[in-house]
GROMACS .gro file of N, CA and C in nm:
model
  534
    1TYR      N    1  -0.282  -0.549   1.855
    1TYR     CA    2  -0.171  -0.524   1.765
    1TYR      C    3  -0.035  -0.548   1.833
    2ASN      N    4  -0.032  -0.533   1.964
    2ASN     CA    5   0.097  -0.533   2.034
    2ASN      C    6   0.177  -0.661   2.012
    3HIS      N    7   0.109  -0.778   2.010
    3HIS     CA    8   0.182  -0.904   1.989
    3HIS      C    9   0.243  -0.909   1.849
    4LEU      N   10   0.175  -0.851   1.752
    4LEU     CA   11   0.224  -0.847   1.615
    4LEU      C   12   0.343  -0.751   1.603
    5LEU      N   13   0.331  -0.636   1.667
    5LEU     CA   14   0.428  -0.531   1.650
    5LEU      C   15   0.546  -0.542   1.746
    6GLY      N   16   0.520  -0.589   1.867
    6GLY     CA   17   0.626  -0.591   1.967
    6GLY      C   18   0.638  -0.458   2.038
    7PHE      N   19   0.544  -0.366   2.014
    7PHE     CA   20   0.543  -0.235   2.081
    7PHE      C   21   0.402  -0.180   2.080
    8GLU      N   22   0.380  -0.080   2.162
    8GLU     CA   23   0.249  -0.015   2.174
    8GLU      C   24   0.237   0.095   2.069
    9LEU      N   25   0.124   0.100   2.001
    9LEU     CA   26   0.099   0.210   1.907
    9LEU      C   27   0.081   0.340   1.985
   10THR      N   28   0.115   0.450   1.921
   10THR     CA   29   0.089   0.581   1.981
   10THR      C   30  -0.061   0.609   1.974
   11SER      N   31  -0.107   0.704   2.052
   11SER     CA   32  -0.250   0.737   2.049
   11SER      C   33  -0.290   0.789   1.912
   12ALA      N   34  -0.202   0.863   1.845
   12ALA     CA   35  -0.232   0.912   1.710
   12ALA      C   36  -0.244   0.796   1.612
   13GLN      N   37  -0.154   0.698   1.621
   13GLN     CA   38  -0.161   0.582   1.533
   13GLN      C   39  -0.289   0.504   1.557
   14LYS      N   40  -0.325   0.484   1.684
   14LYS     CA   41  -0.449   0.412   1.716
   14LYS      C   42  -0.570   0.485   1.658
   15ARG      N   43  -0.573   0.618   1.672
   15ARG     CA   44  -0.685   0.697   1.622
   15ARG      C   45  -0.697   0.683   1.470
   16VAL      N   46  -0.583   0.692   1.400
   16VAL     CA   47  -0.584   0.683   1.254
   16VAL      C   48  -0.628   0.543   1.209
   17VAL      N   49  -0.579   0.439   1.276
   17VAL     CA   50  -0.618   0.302   1.240
   17VAL      C   51  -0.769   0.284   1.260
   18LYS      N   52  -0.823   0.339   1.368
   18LYS     CA   53  -0.969   0.330   1.391
   18LYS      C   54  -1.046   0.403   1.280
   19GLU      N   55  -0.996   0.521   1.240
   19GLU     CA   56  -1.063   0.596   1.132
   19GLU      C   57  -1.057   0.518   1.001
   20ILE      N   58  -0.942   0.458   0.973
   20ILE     CA   59  -0.928   0.378   0.850
   20ILE      C   60  -1.020   0.257   0.855
   21MET      N   61  -1.026   0.190   0.972
   21MET     CA   62  -1.117   0.075   0.988
   21MET      C   63  -1.260   0.116   0.956
   22ALA      N   64  -1.301   0.230   1.008
   22ALA     CA   65  -1.438   0.279   0.983
   22ALA      C   66  -1.457   0.306   0.833
   23ASP      N   67  -1.356   0.369   0.770
   23ASP     CA   68  -1.365   0.397   0.626
   23ASP      C   69  -1.374   0.269   0.545
   24LEU      N   70  -1.294   0.169   0.582
   24LEU     CA   71  -1.292   0.043   0.506
   24LEU      C   72  -1.425  -0.032   0.519
   25GLY      N   73  -1.500  -0.004   0.624
   25GLY     CA   74  -1.629  -0.069   0.644
   25GLY      C   75  -1.742  -0.005   0.567
   26LYS      N   76  -1.716   0.109   0.505
   26LYS     CA   77  -1.821   0.179   0.430
   26LYS      C   78  -1.832   0.126   0.287
   27THR      N   79  -1.943   0.152   0.225
   27THR     CA   80  -1.963   0.108   0.087
   27THR      C   81  -1.902   0.205  -0.013
   28THR      N   82  -1.865   0.324   0.032
   28THR     CA   83  -1.800   0.421  -0.057
   28THR      C   84  -1.649   0.407  -0.046
   29GLN      N   85  -1.581   0.443  -0.152
   29GLN     CA   86  -1.436   0.429  -0.157
   29GLN      C   87  -1.367   0.525  -0.059
   30MET      N   88  -1.276   0.471   0.021
   30MET     CA   89  -1.194   0.555   0.107
   30MET      C   90  -1.089   0.623   0.018
   31ASN      N   91  -1.065   0.750   0.045
   31ASN     CA   92  -0.959   0.822  -0.024
   31ASN      C   93  -0.895   0.910   0.083
   32ARG      N   94  -0.795   0.856   0.152
   32ARG     CA   95  -0.740   0.919   0.271
   32ARG      C   96  -0.592   0.951   0.253
   33LEU      N   97  -0.552   1.068   0.304
   33LEU     CA   98  -0.412   1.109   0.305
   33LEU      C   99  -0.358   1.090   0.446
   34LEU      N  100  -0.248   1.019   0.457
   34LEU     CA  101  -0.181   0.999   0.586
   34LEU      C  102  -0.048   1.073   0.580
   35GLN      N  103  -0.040   1.183   0.654
   35GLN     CA  104   0.081   1.266   0.652
   35GLN      C  105   0.149   1.257   0.787
   36GLY      N  106   0.280   1.232   0.784
   36GLY     CA  107   0.358   1.227   0.907
   36GLY      C  108   0.505   1.229   0.875
   37ASP      N  109   0.582   1.276   0.969
   37ASP     CA  110   0.727   1.283   0.949
   37ASP      C  111   0.786   1.145   0.924
   38VAL      N  112   0.905   1.142   0.865
   38VAL     CA  113   0.979   1.017   0.849
   38VAL      C  114   0.998   0.956   0.988
   39GLY      N  115   0.967   0.828   1.001
   39GLY     CA  116   0.983   0.761   1.130
   39GLY      C  117   0.864   0.776   1.223
   40SER      N  118   0.755   0.836   1.174
   40SER     CA  119   0.638   0.857   1.261
   40SER      C  120   0.545   0.735   1.266
   41GLY      N  121   0.573   0.633   1.187
   41GLY     CA  122   0.494   0.511   1.193
   41GLY      C  123   0.388   0.497   1.085
   42LYS      N  124   0.406   0.564   0.973
   42LYS     CA  125   0.308   0.552   0.864
   42LYS      C  126   0.305   0.409   0.810
   43THR      N  127   0.421   0.344   0.802
   43THR     CA  128   0.426   0.208   0.745
   43THR      C  129   0.348   0.110   0.831
   44ILE      N  130   0.354   0.125   0.963
   44ILE     CA  131   0.282   0.031   1.049
   44ILE      C  132   0.131   0.054   1.037
   45VAL      N  133   0.089   0.179   1.021
   45VAL     CA  134  -0.052   0.209   0.998
   45VAL      C  135  -0.095   0.146   0.864
   46ALA      N  136  -0.009   0.158   0.763
   46ALA     CA  137  -0.038   0.098   0.633
   46ALA      C  138  -0.050  -0.054   0.646
   47LEU      N  139   0.042  -0.115   0.720
   47LEU     CA  140   0.037  -0.261   0.737
   47LEU      C  141  -0.092  -0.304   0.807
   48LEU      N  142  -0.129  -0.236   0.914
   48LEU     CA  143  -0.252  -0.272   0.984
   48LEU      C  144  -0.373  -0.255   0.893
   49SER      N  145  -0.371  -0.152   0.810
   49SER     CA  146  -0.479  -0.131   0.713
   49SER      C  147  -0.485  -0.245   0.613
   50MET      N  148  -0.368  -0.290   0.567
   50MET     CA  149  -0.363  -0.403   0.472
   50MET      C  150  -0.416  -0.530   0.538
   51LEU      N  151  -0.384  -0.550   0.665
   51LEU     CA  152  -0.432  -0.669   0.735
   51LEU      C  153  -0.584  -0.668   0.749
   52ILE      N  154  -0.642  -0.550   0.768
   52ILE     CA  155  -0.788  -0.539   0.773
   52ILE      C  156  -0.847  -0.581   0.638
   53ALA      N  157  -0.787  -0.533   0.530
   53ALA     CA  158  -0.834  -0.570   0.396
   53ALA      C  159  -0.825  -0.721   0.374
   54ILE      N  160  -0.710  -0.779   0.410
   54ILE     CA  161  -0.688  -0.923   0.392
   54ILE      C  162  -0.788  -1.004   0.475
   55ASP      N  163  -0.811  -0.957   0.598
   55ASP     CA  164  -0.904  -1.025   0.687
   55ASP      C  165  -1.045  -1.027   0.630
   56ASN      N  166  -1.073  -0.934   0.540
   56ASN     CA  167  -1.205  -0.927   0.476
   56ASN      C  168  -1.205  -0.987   0.336
   57GLY      N  169  -1.101  -1.063   0.302
   57GLY     CA  170  -1.098  -1.135   0.176
   57GLY      C  171  -1.043  -1.059   0.057
   58PHE      N  172  -0.974  -0.949   0.081
   58PHE     CA  173  -0.919  -0.868  -0.027
   58PHE      C  174  -0.767  -0.874  -0.031
   59GLN      N  175  -0.712  -0.830  -0.142
   59GLN     CA  176  -0.566  -0.813  -0.155
   59GLN      C  177  -0.533  -0.667  -0.133
   60ALA      N  178  -0.405  -0.640  -0.106
   60ALA     CA  179  -0.360  -0.503  -0.086
   60ALA      C  180  -0.228  -0.483  -0.158
   61CYS      N  181  -0.203  -0.358  -0.198
   61CYS     CA  182  -0.074  -0.327  -0.259
   61CYS      C  183  -0.021  -0.196  -0.203
   62LEU      N  184   0.110  -0.183  -0.206
   62LEU     CA  185   0.176  -0.060  -0.163
   62LEU      C  186   0.275  -0.022  -0.272
   63MET      N  187   0.257   0.096  -0.329
   63MET     CA  188   0.344   0.142  -0.437
   63MET      C  189   0.430   0.258  -0.387
   64ALA      N  190   0.560   0.245  -0.407
   64ALA     CA  191   0.656   0.349  -0.367
   64ALA      C  192   0.728   0.401  -0.491
   65PRO      N  193   0.778   0.524  -0.486
   65PRO     CA  194   0.836   0.585  -0.606
   65PRO      C  195   0.974   0.533  -0.646
   66THR      N  196   1.047   0.473  -0.553
   66THR     CA  197   1.180   0.421  -0.587
   66THR      C  198   1.193   0.277  -0.540
   67GLU      N  199   1.283   0.205  -0.604
   67GLU     CA  200   1.306   0.066  -0.564
   67GLU      C  201   1.360   0.058  -0.421
   68ILE      N  202   1.446   0.151  -0.384
   68ILE     CA  203   1.503   0.150  -0.248
   68ILE      C  204   1.393   0.166  -0.143
   69LEU      N  205   1.303   0.262  -0.164
   69LEU     CA  206   1.194   0.284  -0.069
   69LEU      C  207   1.100   0.164  -0.067
   70ALA      N  208   1.070   0.109  -0.183
   70ALA     CA  209   0.983  -0.009  -0.190
   70ALA      C  210   1.047  -0.126  -0.116
   71GLN      N  211   1.178  -0.145  -0.132
   71GLN     CA  212   1.248  -0.253  -0.062
   71GLN      C  213   1.247  -0.232   0.089
   72GLN      N  214   1.259  -0.105   0.131
   72GLN     CA  215   1.253  -0.076   0.276
   72GLN      C  216   1.116  -0.113   0.331
   73HIS      N  217   1.010  -0.077   0.260
   73HIS     CA  218   0.875  -0.114   0.303
   73HIS      C  219   0.861  -0.266   0.308
   74TYR      N  220   0.910  -0.332   0.204
   74TYR     CA  221   0.900  -0.478   0.196
   74TYR      C  222   0.971  -0.544   0.315
   75ALA      N  223   1.094  -0.500   0.345
   75ALA     CA  224   1.172  -0.558   0.455
   75ALA      C  225   1.101  -0.535   0.588
   76SER      N  226   1.050  -0.415   0.608
   76SER     CA  227   0.981  -0.381   0.732
   76SER      C  228   0.855  -0.465   0.751
   77ILE      N  229   0.777  -0.476   0.644
   77ILE     CA  230   0.652  -0.552   0.650
   77ILE      C  231   0.678  -0.701   0.666
   78MET      N  232   0.777  -0.753   0.595
   78MET     CA  233   0.812  -0.895   0.609
   78MET      C  234   0.855  -0.926   0.752
   79SER      N  235   0.930  -0.836   0.812
   79SER     CA  236   0.974  -0.854   0.950
   79SER      C  237   0.854  -0.857   1.045
   80SER      N  238   0.761  -0.768   1.026
   80SER     CA  239   0.642  -0.761   1.112
   80SER      C  240   0.552  -0.884   1.095
   81LEU      N  241   0.550  -0.941   0.974
   81LEU     CA  242   0.461  -1.053   0.944
   81LEU      C  243   0.529  -1.190   0.955
   82SER      N  244   0.648  -1.193   1.011
   82SER     CA  245   0.726  -1.318   1.010
   82SER      C  246   0.653  -1.435   1.076
   83ASP      N  247   0.565  -1.410   1.172
   83ASP     CA  248   0.493  -1.517   1.240
   83ASP      C  249   0.356  -1.547   1.179
   84MET      N  250   0.322  -1.477   1.072
   84MET     CA  251   0.189  -1.492   1.015
   84MET      C  252   0.196  -1.558   0.877
   85GLU      N  253   0.088  -1.627   0.842
   85GLU     CA  254   0.083  -1.693   0.711
   85GLU      C  255   0.018  -1.600   0.610
   86ILE      N  256   0.088  -1.492   0.579
   86ILE     CA  257   0.041  -1.397   0.480
   86ILE      C  258   0.145  -1.392   0.370
   87ARG      N  259   0.100  -1.409   0.246
   87ARG     CA  260   0.194  -1.415   0.134
   87ARG      C  261   0.217  -1.275   0.079
   88VAL      N  262   0.342  -1.231   0.088
   88VAL     CA  263   0.381  -1.098   0.045
   88VAL      C  264   0.481  -1.110  -0.070
   89ALA      N  265   0.463  -1.030  -0.172
   89ALA     CA  266   0.554  -1.032  -0.286
   89ALA      C  267   0.612  -0.892  -0.308
   90PHE      N  268   0.728  -0.890  -0.374
   90PHE     CA  269   0.793  -0.765  -0.411
   90PHE      C  270   0.802  -0.759  -0.562
   91LEU      N  271   0.758  -0.646  -0.621
   91LEU     CA  272   0.761  -0.633  -0.766
   91LEU      C  273   0.820  -0.498  -0.805
   92SER      N  274   0.926  -0.505  -0.885
   92SER     CA  275   0.985  -0.383  -0.942
   92SER      C  276   1.040  -0.420  -1.079
   93GLY      N  277   1.097  -0.323  -1.146
   93GLY     CA  278   1.155  -0.349  -1.277
   93GLY      C  279   1.270  -0.449  -1.273
   94SER      N  280   1.331  -0.465  -1.156
   94SER     CA  281   1.445  -0.557  -1.146
   94SER      C  282   1.402  -0.703  -1.130
   95VAL      N  283   1.274  -0.727  -1.104
   95VAL     CA  284   1.222  -0.864  -1.095
   95VAL      C  285   1.191  -0.909  -1.237
   96LYS      N  286   1.260  -1.013  -1.282
   96LYS     CA  287   1.251  -1.055  -1.423
   96LYS      C  288   1.205  -1.200  -1.438
   97GLY      N  289   1.170  -1.234  -1.560
   97GLY     CA  290   1.149  -1.372  -1.602
   97GLY      C  291   1.048  -1.451  -1.522
   98LYS      N  292   1.092  -1.571  -1.478
   98LYS     CA  293   1.002  -1.664  -1.410
   98LYS      C  294   0.952  -1.606  -1.278
   99ALA      N  295   1.039  -1.536  -1.205
   99ALA     CA  296   0.999  -1.477  -1.077
   99ALA      C  297   0.886  -1.377  -1.097
  100ARG      N  298   0.894  -1.300  -1.205
  100ARG     CA  299   0.792  -1.201  -1.237
  100ARG      C  300   0.659  -1.270  -1.271
  101LYS      N  301   0.666  -1.378  -1.350
  101LYS     CA  302   0.546  -1.451  -1.388
  101LYS      C  303   0.478  -1.513  -1.265
  102VAL      N  304   0.559  -1.564  -1.172
  102VAL     CA  305   0.504  -1.623  -1.049
  102VAL      C  306   0.423  -1.517  -0.972
  103ILE      N  307   0.475  -1.395  -0.967
  103ILE     CA  308   0.404  -1.286  -0.898
  103ILE      C  309   0.275  -1.252  -0.973
  104PHE      N  310   0.283  -1.237  -1.105
  104PHE     CA  311   0.164  -1.207  -1.185
  104PHE      C  312   0.055  -1.313  -1.161
  105ASP      N  313   0.096  -1.440  -1.164
  105ASP     CA  314   0.001  -1.550  -1.144
  105ASP      C  315  -0.059  -1.547  -1.004
  106GLY      N  316   0.025  -1.521  -0.904
  106GLY     CA  317  -0.022  -1.517  -0.765
  106GLY      C  318  -0.118  -1.404  -0.737
  107LEU      N  319  -0.097  -1.290  -0.803
  107LEU     CA  320  -0.190  -1.178  -0.787
  107LEU      C  321  -0.323  -1.208  -0.854
  108GLN      N  322  -0.313  -1.271  -0.972
  108GLN     CA  323  -0.435  -1.300  -1.048
  108GLN      C  324  -0.518  -1.411  -0.984
  109ASP      N  325  -0.452  -1.512  -0.926
  109ASP     CA  326  -0.530  -1.620  -0.865
  109ASP      C  327  -0.561  -1.594  -0.717
  110GLY      N  328  -0.508  -1.483  -0.663
  110GLY     CA  329  -0.540  -1.445  -0.525
  110GLY      C  330  -0.452  -1.508  -0.420
  111SER      N  331  -0.352  -1.586  -0.460
  111SER     CA  332  -0.267  -1.652  -0.361
  111SER      C  333  -0.165  -1.555  -0.298
  112ILE      N  334  -0.142  -1.440  -0.360
  112ILE     CA  335  -0.059  -1.336  -0.299
  112ILE      C  336  -0.153  -1.236  -0.233
  113ASP      N  337  -0.130  -1.212  -0.103
  113ASP     CA  338  -0.216  -1.122  -0.026
  113ASP      C  339  -0.175  -0.976  -0.042
  114ILE      N  340  -0.043  -0.953  -0.035
  114ILE     CA  341   0.011  -0.817  -0.040
  114ILE      C  342   0.122  -0.812  -0.143
  115VAL      N  343   0.122  -0.709  -0.225
  115VAL     CA  344   0.236  -0.686  -0.315
  115VAL      C  345   0.286  -0.545  -0.288
  116ILE      N  346   0.417  -0.537  -0.275
  116ILE     CA  347   0.484  -0.410  -0.251
  116ILE      C  348   0.578  -0.388  -0.368
  117GLY      N  349   0.577  -0.267  -0.423
  117GLY     CA  350   0.665  -0.245  -0.536
  117GLY      C  351   0.668  -0.101  -0.583
  118THR      N  352   0.723  -0.087  -0.701
  118THR     CA  353   0.738   0.043  -0.765
  118THR      C  354   0.626   0.061  -0.866
  119HIS      N  355   0.644   0.154  -0.959
  119HIS     CA  356   0.546   0.175  -1.066
  119HIS      C  357   0.525   0.049  -1.151
  120ALA      N  358   0.607  -0.055  -1.132
  120ALA     CA  359   0.584  -0.183  -1.200
  120ALA      C  360   0.445  -0.237  -1.166
  121LEU      N  361   0.388  -0.196  -1.052
  121LEU     CA  362   0.256  -0.243  -1.012
  121LEU      C  363   0.145  -0.195  -1.105
  122ILE      N  364   0.171  -0.087  -1.180
  122ILE     CA  365   0.065  -0.034  -1.266
  122ILE      C  366   0.074  -0.084  -1.410
  123GLU      N  367   0.168  -0.175  -1.436
  123GLU     CA  368   0.177  -0.234  -1.569
  123GLU      C  369   0.047  -0.309  -1.601
  124ASP      N  370   0.011  -0.313  -1.728
  124ASP     CA  371  -0.111  -0.382  -1.770
  124ASP      C  372  -0.112  -0.530  -1.732
  125LYS      N  373   0.006  -0.592  -1.728
  125LYS     CA  374   0.013  -0.736  -1.698
  125LYS      C  375  -0.019  -0.767  -1.553
  126VAL      N  376  -0.018  -0.665  -1.467
  126VAL     CA  377  -0.050  -0.685  -1.325
  126VAL      C  378  -0.201  -0.682  -1.309
  127VAL      N  379  -0.259  -0.800  -1.281
  127VAL     CA  380  -0.403  -0.814  -1.265
  127VAL      C  381  -0.429  -0.878  -1.129
  128PHE      N  382  -0.512  -0.814  -1.049
  128PHE     CA  383  -0.545  -0.866  -0.916
  128PHE      C  384  -0.674  -0.948  -0.923
  129LYS      N  385  -0.683  -1.046  -0.834
  129LYS     CA  386  -0.809  -1.119  -0.822
  129LYS      C  387  -0.912  -1.032  -0.751
  130HIS      N  388  -0.868  -0.965  -0.641
  130HIS     CA  389  -0.963  -0.888  -0.561
  130HIS      C  390  -0.891  -0.780  -0.480
  131LEU      N  391  -0.843  -0.677  -0.550
  131LEU     CA  392  -0.770  -0.569  -0.483
  131LEU      C  393  -0.868  -0.484  -0.402
  132GLY      N  394  -0.845  -0.476  -0.273
  132GLY     CA  395  -0.934  -0.399  -0.186
  132GLY      C  396  -0.873  -0.271  -0.135
  133LEU      N  397  -0.738  -0.266  -0.128
  133LEU     CA  398  -0.671  -0.149  -0.073
  133LEU      C  399  -0.543  -0.121  -0.151
  134ALA      N  400  -0.534   0.001  -0.202
  134ALA     CA  401  -0.413   0.044  -0.273
  134ALA      C  402  -0.351   0.158  -0.193
  135ILE      N  403  -0.225   0.141  -0.155
  135ILE     CA  404  -0.154   0.242  -0.078
  135ILE      C  405  -0.042   0.298  -0.164
  136VAL      N  406  -0.033   0.429  -0.167
  136VAL     CA  407   0.072   0.495  -0.245
  136VAL      C  408   0.156   0.579  -0.150
  137ASP      N  409   0.286   0.556  -0.150
  137ASP     CA  410   0.377   0.634  -0.067
  137ASP      C  411   0.435   0.748  -0.150
  138GLU      N  412   0.443   0.864  -0.091
  138GLU     CA  413   0.497   0.984  -0.157
  138GLU      C  414   0.429   1.006  -0.293
  139GLN      N  415   0.297   1.025  -0.288
  139GLN     CA  416   0.215   1.031  -0.409
  139GLN      C  417   0.254   1.143  -0.503
  140HIS      N  418   0.314   1.250  -0.450
  140HIS     CA  419   0.349   1.361  -0.538
  140HIS      C  420   0.461   1.325  -0.636
  141ARG      N  421   0.525   1.209  -0.613
  141ARG     CA  422   0.631   1.164  -0.704
  141ARG      C  423   0.574   1.083  -0.821
  142PHE      N  424   0.443   1.059  -0.820
  142PHE     CA  425   0.377   0.989  -0.929
  142PHE      C  426   0.285   1.085  -1.002
  143GLY      N  427   0.265   1.062  -1.131
  143GLY     CA  428   0.171   1.143  -1.207
  143GLY      C  429   0.028   1.101  -1.179
  144VAL      N  430  -0.064   1.187  -1.212
  144VAL     CA  431  -0.206   1.159  -1.191
  144VAL      C  432  -0.248   1.031  -1.266
  145ALA      N  433  -0.202   1.018  -1.390
  145ALA     CA  434  -0.239   0.900  -1.471
  145ALA      C  435  -0.183   0.773  -1.409
  146GLN      N  436  -0.061   0.780  -1.354
  146GLN     CA  437  -0.002   0.662  -1.290
  146GLN      C  438  -0.086   0.619  -1.170
  147ARG      N  439  -0.124   0.715  -1.087
  147ARG     CA  440  -0.204   0.681  -0.969
  147ARG      C  441  -0.340   0.628  -1.012
  148ALA      N  442  -0.402   0.691  -1.111
  148ALA     CA  443  -0.535   0.650  -1.157
  148ALA      C  444  -0.533   0.508  -1.212
  149SER      N  445  -0.425   0.469  -1.277
  149SER     CA  446  -0.419   0.333  -1.333
  149SER      C  447  -0.415   0.228  -1.222
  150LEU      N  448  -0.365   0.265  -1.104
  150LEU     CA  449  -0.367   0.173  -0.990
  150LEU      C  450  -0.509   0.156  -0.939
  151TRP      N  451  -0.586   0.265  -0.940
  151TRP     CA  452  -0.724   0.258  -0.891
  151TRP      C  453  -0.809   0.167  -0.979
  152LYS      N  454  -0.770   0.149  -1.105
  152LYS     CA  455  -0.850   0.070  -1.200
  152LYS      C  456  -0.812  -0.078  -1.200
  153LYS      N  457  -0.732  -0.120  -1.104
  153LYS     CA  458  -0.687  -0.259  -1.100
  153LYS      C  459  -0.792  -0.355  -1.047
  154ASN      N  460  -0.906  -0.306  -1.007
  154ASN     CA  461  -1.013  -0.391  -0.958
  154ASN      C  462  -1.132  -0.375  -1.050
  155ASP      N  463  -1.184  -0.485  -1.104
  155ASP     CA  464  -1.292  -0.478  -1.201
  155ASP      C  465  -1.423  -0.425  -1.142
  156ALA      N  466  -1.466  -0.486  -1.033
  156ALA     CA  467  -1.598  -0.455  -0.979
  156ALA      C  468  -1.604  -0.316  -0.915
  157LEU      N  469  -1.525  -0.295  -0.814
  157LEU     CA  470  -1.526  -0.169  -0.740
  157LEU      C  471  -1.385  -0.113  -0.733
  158ALA      N  472  -1.374   0.018  -0.730
  158ALA     CA  473  -1.241   0.079  -0.711
  158ALA      C  474  -1.192   0.045  -0.571
  159PRO      N  475  -1.065   0.014  -0.557
  159PRO     CA  476  -1.013  -0.019  -0.423
  159PRO      C  477  -1.011   0.105  -0.335
  160HIS      N  478  -1.010   0.082  -0.204
  160HIS     CA  479  -0.990   0.192  -0.110
  160HIS      C  480  -0.848   0.245  -0.132
  161ILE      N  481  -0.829   0.376  -0.111
  161ILE     CA  482  -0.701   0.440  -0.138
  161ILE      C  483  -0.647   0.504  -0.010
  162LEU      N  484  -0.522   0.473   0.020
  162LEU     CA  485  -0.451   0.540   0.129
  162LEU      C  486  -0.323   0.596   0.071
  163VAL      N  487  -0.308   0.727   0.080
  163VAL     CA  488  -0.190   0.793   0.027
  163VAL      C  489  -0.107   0.839   0.146
  164MET      N  490   0.022   0.805   0.146
  164MET     CA  491   0.109   0.843   0.257
  164MET      C  492   0.213   0.944   0.208
  165THR      N  493   0.244   1.040   0.293
  165THR     CA  494   0.349   1.135   0.259
  165THR      C  495   0.415   1.189   0.384
  166ALA      N  496   0.543   1.218   0.373
  166ALA     CA  497   0.615   1.287   0.480
  166ALA      C  498   0.626   1.435   0.447
  167THR      N  499   0.582   1.471   0.326
  167THR     CA  500   0.592   1.608   0.281
  167THR      C  501   0.469   1.686   0.327
  168PRO      N  502   0.486   1.794   0.401
  168PRO     CA  503   0.368   1.872   0.443
  168PRO      C  504   0.288   1.917   0.321
  169ILE      N  505   0.158   1.921   0.336
  169ILE     CA  506   0.068   1.950   0.225
  169ILE      C  507   0.099   2.085   0.158
  170PRO      N  508   0.127   2.193   0.233
  170PRO     CA  509   0.158   2.319   0.163
  170PRO      C  510   0.278   2.306   0.069
  171ARG      N  511   0.379   2.228   0.110
  171ARG     CA  512   0.496   2.210   0.023
  171ARG      C  513   0.457   2.127  -0.100
  172THR      N  514   0.377   2.022  -0.079
  172THR     CA  515   0.329   1.940  -0.191
  172THR      C  516   0.250   2.026  -0.289
  173LEU      N  517   0.164   2.112  -0.236
  173LEU     CA  518   0.084   2.200  -0.321
  173LEU      C  519   0.173   2.296  -0.397
  174ALA      N  520   0.272   2.353  -0.329
  174ALA     CA  521   0.366   2.445  -0.395
  174ALA      C  522   0.442   2.374  -0.507
  175MET      N  523   0.485   2.248  -0.480
  175MET     CA  524   0.557   2.171  -0.583
  175MET      C  525   0.466   2.143  -0.701
  176THR      N  526   0.340   2.112  -0.672
  176THR     CA  527   0.244   2.083  -0.779
  176THR      C  528   0.221   2.207  -0.865
  177LEU      N  529   0.201   2.321  -0.799
  177LEU     CA  530   0.179   2.445  -0.874
  177LEU      C  531   0.301   2.483  -0.956
  178TYR      N  532   0.420   2.460  -0.898
  178TYR     CA  533   0.543   2.492  -0.967
  178TYR      C  534   0.554   2.409  -1.093
   0.00000   0.00000   0.00000
């Protein structure tokens, strides 16, 4: 990973990536929560997970609750992948017309490997050829039905799920109960 990243992963990041790799190799759907402070490297773990999916012939998506956060993920991932031939797209409500159709077509024919965006990813018109990994950032900001509609984007099998949050679980639970 070091040549791709330009830095050494922490031991915690390496451990989590190994656990995710093992999960992705199983026949049952992964449903994993990745919790860490802002700046702890969740995005790089997500990127490495997406690369594993792509390496195995699948597409990956990352859904964030706001356009700003989605754009930050997109910029970070594009920077990390600058030397690789991986096609990444950005989809939000602000992407209109022909640009939007190009993304829809690329997801459906499989020519787009990774799509990063907002809840626009769960629109009915978004159809993947072979979605293998769906990542949701700050999942508590999405409703259950919104998240579930992302899981149904693959016809044959439900994609593996990685949920990322910087919010400690007790706080998330308290917010949910509230």
